[in-house]
XYZ file of C-alpha atoms in Angstrom:
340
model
C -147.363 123.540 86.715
C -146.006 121.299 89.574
C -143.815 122.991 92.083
C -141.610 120.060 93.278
C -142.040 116.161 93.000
C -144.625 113.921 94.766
C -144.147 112.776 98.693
C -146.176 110.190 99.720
C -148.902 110.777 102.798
C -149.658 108.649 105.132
C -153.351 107.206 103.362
C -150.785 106.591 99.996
C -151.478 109.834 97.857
C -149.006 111.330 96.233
C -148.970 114.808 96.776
C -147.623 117.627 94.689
C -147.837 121.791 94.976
C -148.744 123.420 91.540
C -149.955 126.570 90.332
C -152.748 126.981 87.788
C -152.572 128.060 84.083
C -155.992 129.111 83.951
C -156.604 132.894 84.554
C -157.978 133.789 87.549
C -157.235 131.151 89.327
C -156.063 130.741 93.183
C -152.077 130.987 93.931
C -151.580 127.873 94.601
C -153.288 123.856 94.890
C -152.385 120.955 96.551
C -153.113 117.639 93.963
C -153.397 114.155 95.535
C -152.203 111.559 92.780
C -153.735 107.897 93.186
C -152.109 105.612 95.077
C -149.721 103.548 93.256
C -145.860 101.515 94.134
C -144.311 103.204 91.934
C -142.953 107.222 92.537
C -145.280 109.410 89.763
C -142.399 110.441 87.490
C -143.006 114.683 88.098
C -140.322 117.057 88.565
C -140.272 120.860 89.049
C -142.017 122.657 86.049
C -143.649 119.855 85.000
C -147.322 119.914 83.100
C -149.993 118.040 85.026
C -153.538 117.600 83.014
C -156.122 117.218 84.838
C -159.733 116.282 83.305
C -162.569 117.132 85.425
C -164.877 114.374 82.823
C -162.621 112.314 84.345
C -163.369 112.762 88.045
C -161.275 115.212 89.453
C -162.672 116.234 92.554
C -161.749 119.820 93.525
C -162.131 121.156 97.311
C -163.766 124.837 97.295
C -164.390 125.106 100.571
C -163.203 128.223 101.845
C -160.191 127.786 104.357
C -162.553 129.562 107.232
C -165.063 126.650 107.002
C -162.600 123.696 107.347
C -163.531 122.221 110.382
C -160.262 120.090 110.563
C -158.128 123.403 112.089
C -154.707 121.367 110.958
C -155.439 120.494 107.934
C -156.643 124.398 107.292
C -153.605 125.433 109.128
C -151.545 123.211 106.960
C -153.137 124.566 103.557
C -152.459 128.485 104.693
C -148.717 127.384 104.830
C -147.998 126.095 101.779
C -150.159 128.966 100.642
C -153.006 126.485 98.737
C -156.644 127.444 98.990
C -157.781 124.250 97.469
C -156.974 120.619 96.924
C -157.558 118.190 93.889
C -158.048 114.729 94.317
C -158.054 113.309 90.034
C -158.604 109.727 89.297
C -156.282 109.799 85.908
C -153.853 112.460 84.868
C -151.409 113.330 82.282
C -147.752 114.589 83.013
C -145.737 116.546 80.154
C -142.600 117.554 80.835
C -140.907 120.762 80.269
C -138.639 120.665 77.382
C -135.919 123.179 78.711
C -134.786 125.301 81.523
C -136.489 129.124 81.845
C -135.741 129.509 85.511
C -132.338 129.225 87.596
C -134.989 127.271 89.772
C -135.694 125.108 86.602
C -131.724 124.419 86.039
C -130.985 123.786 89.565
C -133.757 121.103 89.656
C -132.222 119.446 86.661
C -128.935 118.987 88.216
C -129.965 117.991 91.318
C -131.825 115.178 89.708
C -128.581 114.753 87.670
C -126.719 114.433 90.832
C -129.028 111.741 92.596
C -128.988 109.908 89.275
C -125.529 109.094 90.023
C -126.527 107.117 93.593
C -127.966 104.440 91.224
C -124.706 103.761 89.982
C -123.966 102.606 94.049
C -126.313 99.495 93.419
C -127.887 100.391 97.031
C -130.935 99.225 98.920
C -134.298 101.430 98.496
C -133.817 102.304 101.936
C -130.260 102.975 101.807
C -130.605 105.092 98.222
C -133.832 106.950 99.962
C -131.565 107.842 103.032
C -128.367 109.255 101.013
C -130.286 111.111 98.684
C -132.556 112.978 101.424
C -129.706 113.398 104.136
C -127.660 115.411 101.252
C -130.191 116.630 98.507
C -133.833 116.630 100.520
C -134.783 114.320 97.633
C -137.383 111.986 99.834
C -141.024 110.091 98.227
C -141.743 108.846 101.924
C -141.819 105.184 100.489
C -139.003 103.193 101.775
C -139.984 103.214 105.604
C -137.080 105.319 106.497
C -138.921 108.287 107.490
C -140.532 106.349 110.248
C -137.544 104.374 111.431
C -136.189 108.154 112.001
C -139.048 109.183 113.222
C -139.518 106.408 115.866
C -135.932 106.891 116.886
C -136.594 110.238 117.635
C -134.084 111.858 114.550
C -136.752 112.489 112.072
C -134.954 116.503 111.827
C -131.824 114.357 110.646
C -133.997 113.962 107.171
C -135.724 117.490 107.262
C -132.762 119.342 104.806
C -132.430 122.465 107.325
C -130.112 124.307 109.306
C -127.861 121.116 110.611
C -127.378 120.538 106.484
C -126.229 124.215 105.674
C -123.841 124.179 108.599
C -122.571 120.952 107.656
C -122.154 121.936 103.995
C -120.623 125.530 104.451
C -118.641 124.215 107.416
C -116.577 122.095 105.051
C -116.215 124.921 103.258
C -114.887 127.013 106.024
C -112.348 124.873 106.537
C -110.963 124.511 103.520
C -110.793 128.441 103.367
C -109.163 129.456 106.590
C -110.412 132.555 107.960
C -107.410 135.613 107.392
C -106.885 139.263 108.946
C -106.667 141.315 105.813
C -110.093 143.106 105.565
C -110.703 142.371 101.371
C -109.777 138.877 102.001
C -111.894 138.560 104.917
C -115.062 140.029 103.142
C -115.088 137.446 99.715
C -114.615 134.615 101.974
C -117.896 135.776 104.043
C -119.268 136.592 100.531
C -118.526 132.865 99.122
C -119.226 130.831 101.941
C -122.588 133.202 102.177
C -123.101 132.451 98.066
C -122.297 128.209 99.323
C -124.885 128.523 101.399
C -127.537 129.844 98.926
C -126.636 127.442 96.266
C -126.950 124.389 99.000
C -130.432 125.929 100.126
C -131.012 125.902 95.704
C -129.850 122.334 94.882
C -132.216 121.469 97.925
C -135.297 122.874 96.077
C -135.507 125.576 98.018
C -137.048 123.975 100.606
C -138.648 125.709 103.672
C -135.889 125.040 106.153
C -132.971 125.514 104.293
C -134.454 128.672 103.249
C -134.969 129.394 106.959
C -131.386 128.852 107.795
C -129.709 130.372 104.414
C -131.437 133.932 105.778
C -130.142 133.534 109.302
C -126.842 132.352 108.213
C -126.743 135.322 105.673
C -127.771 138.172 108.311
C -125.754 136.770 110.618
C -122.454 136.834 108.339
C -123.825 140.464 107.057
C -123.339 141.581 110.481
C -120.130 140.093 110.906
C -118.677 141.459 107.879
C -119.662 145.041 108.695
C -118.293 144.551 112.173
C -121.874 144.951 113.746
C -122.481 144.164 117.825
C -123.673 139.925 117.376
C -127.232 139.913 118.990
C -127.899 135.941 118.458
C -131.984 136.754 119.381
C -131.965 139.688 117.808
C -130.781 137.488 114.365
C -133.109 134.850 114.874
C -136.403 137.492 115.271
C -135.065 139.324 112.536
C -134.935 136.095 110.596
C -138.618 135.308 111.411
C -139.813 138.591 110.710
C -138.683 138.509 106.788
C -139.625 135.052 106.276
C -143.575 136.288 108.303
C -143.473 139.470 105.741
C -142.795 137.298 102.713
C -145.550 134.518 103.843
C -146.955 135.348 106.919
C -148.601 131.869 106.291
C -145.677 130.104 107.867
C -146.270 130.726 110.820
C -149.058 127.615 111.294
C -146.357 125.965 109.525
C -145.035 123.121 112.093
C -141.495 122.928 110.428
C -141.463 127.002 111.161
C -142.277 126.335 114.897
C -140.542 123.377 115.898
C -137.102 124.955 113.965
C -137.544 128.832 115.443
C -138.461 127.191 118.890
C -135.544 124.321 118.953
C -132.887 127.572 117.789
C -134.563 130.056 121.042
C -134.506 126.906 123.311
C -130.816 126.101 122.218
C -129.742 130.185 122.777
C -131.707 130.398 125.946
C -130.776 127.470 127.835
C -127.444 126.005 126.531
C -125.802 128.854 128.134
C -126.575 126.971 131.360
C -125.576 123.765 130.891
C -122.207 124.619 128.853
C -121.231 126.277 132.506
C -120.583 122.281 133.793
C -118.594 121.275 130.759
C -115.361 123.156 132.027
C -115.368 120.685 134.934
C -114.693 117.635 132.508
C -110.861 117.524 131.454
C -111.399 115.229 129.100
C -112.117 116.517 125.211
C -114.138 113.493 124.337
C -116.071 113.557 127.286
C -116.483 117.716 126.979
C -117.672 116.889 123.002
C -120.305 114.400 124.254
C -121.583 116.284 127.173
C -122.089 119.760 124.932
C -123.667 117.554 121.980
C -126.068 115.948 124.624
C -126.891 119.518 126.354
C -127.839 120.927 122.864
C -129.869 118.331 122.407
C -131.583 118.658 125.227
C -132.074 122.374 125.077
C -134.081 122.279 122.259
C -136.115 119.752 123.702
C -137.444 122.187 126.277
C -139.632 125.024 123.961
C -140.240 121.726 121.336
C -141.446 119.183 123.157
C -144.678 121.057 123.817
C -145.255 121.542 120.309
C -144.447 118.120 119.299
C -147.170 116.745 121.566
C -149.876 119.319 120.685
C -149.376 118.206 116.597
C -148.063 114.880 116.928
C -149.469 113.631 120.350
C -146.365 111.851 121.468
C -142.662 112.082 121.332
C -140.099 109.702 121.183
C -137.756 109.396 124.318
C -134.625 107.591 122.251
C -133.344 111.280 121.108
C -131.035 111.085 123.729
C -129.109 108.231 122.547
C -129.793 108.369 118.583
C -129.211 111.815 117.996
C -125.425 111.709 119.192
C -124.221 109.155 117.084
C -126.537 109.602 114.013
C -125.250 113.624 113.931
C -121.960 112.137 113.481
C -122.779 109.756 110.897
C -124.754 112.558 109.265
C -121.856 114.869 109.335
C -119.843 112.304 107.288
C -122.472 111.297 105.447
C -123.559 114.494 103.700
C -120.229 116.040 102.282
C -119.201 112.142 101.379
C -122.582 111.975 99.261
C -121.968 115.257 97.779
C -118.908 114.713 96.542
C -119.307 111.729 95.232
C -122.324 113.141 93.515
C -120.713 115.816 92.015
C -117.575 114.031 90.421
C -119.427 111.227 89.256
C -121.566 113.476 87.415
C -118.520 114.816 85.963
C-alpha cells in the first residue's frame, strides 16, 4: 500500500514508502520505480503489485551491515528495513476513502488539479503546488535552482508554511480580552494548523512545527510561564518517543538546529536594530539577522551531509520569503474556490 506519491532521486528512480500486505512482513519498504519522463500515476493508498518472476530485486540486508552509514541512517528514518528495486509493476487504485488521511489526500489532489486550469510552465506549476501543498516529483529542475540559490527550505512544506498559513488566519481573527473568546480562537487557529500540516500529507516538517505550534499555544491558553527552549525540547522529545528514528533524519536536524540557532543568537543581533529609525530598514536588518542565526548551528550540518553550502542565502532568502509569503495564501485560495 503506497504511503504518498513518487519523488524522483537523483539516479531517476521514482521512489515511494509502502507498507506490506503480506503477514509478517517488515513496517515499512522503500520501492524504486524505473526510470521514466513521465510522474508514475500513485497516490496515497494506492495498490502496488509487485512480481518477484518479474525481477524485483529486494534488499535484506540488515540495516547494521550497510556499509553506506547515510543511506542506513536514511532507511532508520523513514522507518524502512528494506528496499525494492522491480523492473514492471502494477498500480490499482483505491476505490474510496477509509481514512481521514485517505480523504485529505483526495482533496489535496483535487486542489492542485485546479493549477492546471492556470495554463503554467512545468516549472512554474511544480513551484506553486510545492510552495503551498508540498506536492513536488523533483522533475522540473526547480529543486536545484532553489537549492543552488541557497532557499531549498523555501520548498521543504515546514514551519515557515504553518506560520504563513495560520498567520493569515490570525489576522483575520483579531486576538480579544474575554477569556472564552480568547480560548476558541487559540483552539481554531491550533485546529488551522493541523488541517494545513493534513492537506500537506502529513509531512515530516509540518508535523514538526504543528506540535510546537500546538504546545506552544497550549501553554498560552492556560496562562503557563513561555520557556521558548523548553517548547522546542519538549517538541523533540514527543516526536523521538513516537520515532526515535528521526533523529538521523537530516530534515529533523537541520530544522531543530536552525529553530535553537535562531532562539540562541537572534537575541544578540535584534539588540542593534533599535539604532535604525527607519521601519524598512529595521524589517530588513531583523529578516537578514534571522537568517543568519540559523546559519550558525546549520551550516555544520549542511557540510557534513551535503559537503558544501551555498553562500547566495543572504541575498535570496530576503526577497524569496516575501514572495513566498504572498505566494502561499494566493495559491491557496485560489485553490480552494476554484475547486468550489
Amino acid at each position: 500500500i503506497a504511503h504518498g506519491s513518487p519523488r524522483r532521486t537523483d539516479r531517476g528512480y521514482w521512489r515511494v514508502e509502502v507498507s506490506p500486505l503480506h503477514e509478517g512482513a517488515e513496517r515499512n519498504l522503500l520501492v524504486y520505480l524505473p526510470p521514466t519522463e513521465a510522474t508514475p500515476i500513485v497516490s496515497y493508498g494506492d495498490t502496488l503489485y509487485l512480481d518477484p518472476t518479474e525481477g524485483c530485486i529486494l534488499s535484506s540486508t540488515p540495516l547494521g551491515a550497510i556499509e553506506n552509514p547515510s543511506y542506513r541512517h536514511y532507511l532508520v528514518a523513514r522507518g524502512a528495513s528494506a528496499a525494492l528495486y522491480p523492473r514492471s509493476y502494477q498500480v490499482v487504485p483505491r476505490s474510496r476513502c477509509t481514512s481521514l488521511r485517505e480523504w485529505a489526500e483526495d482533496l489535496r489532489i483535487t486542489l492542485v488539479r485546479t493549477f492546471e486550469q492556470l495554463h503554467l510552465s512545468p516549472e512554474e506549476a511544480d513551484l506553486i503546488r510545492t510552495i503551498s501543498l508540498g506536492m513536488r516529483d523533483g522533475s522540473s529542475g526547480v529543486d536545484a535552482s532553489f537549492r543552488h540559490a541557497g532557499a531549498a527550505h523555501l520548498l521543504s512544506v515546514s514551519g515557515f508554511h504553518l506560520v504563513v498559513v495560520v498567520g493569515v488566519f490570525a489576522f483575520l481573527i483579531p486576538p480579544t480580552r474575554h477569556r472564552r473568546g480568547r480560548i476558541a480562537r487559540g483552539l481554531f487557529l491550533i485546529m488551522i494548523a493541523w488541517l494545513f500540516a493534513l492537506l500537506t500529507g502529513l509531512a515530516a516538517p509540518t508535523v514538526r512545527a504543528a506540535t510546537m505550534y500546538t504546545l506552544y499555544s497550549v501553554g498560552v491558553l492556560l496562562l503557563l510561564p513561555q520557556d521558548k527552549l523548553n517548547t522546542l525540547a519538549l517538541s523533540a522529545i514527543l516526536l523521538l518517543l513516537y520515532h526515535p528514528g528521526y533523529v538521523f533524519d537530516v530534515g529533523f536536524q537541520l530544522s531543530y538546529a536552525a529553530l535553537l540557532s535562531i532562539l540562541l543568537y537572534e537575541p544578540f543581533f535584534a539588540l542593534y536594530a533599535r539604532r535604525l529609525s527607519h521601519p524598512l530598514a529595521r524589517y530588513i536588518y531583523l529578516s537578514l539577522s534571522v537568517c543568519l542565526s540559523a546559519q550558525i548551528l546549520t551550516l555544520p550540518l549542511v557540510l557534513y551531509h551535503f559537503g558544501s553550502s551555498s553562500t547566495l542565502f543572504l541575498w535570496s532568502n530576503l526577497p524569496l520569503m516575501l514572495l513566498a509569503t504572498l505566494l502561499i495564501p494566493l495559491a491557496l485560495l485560489y485553490a480552494i474556490l476554484a475547486s468550489l
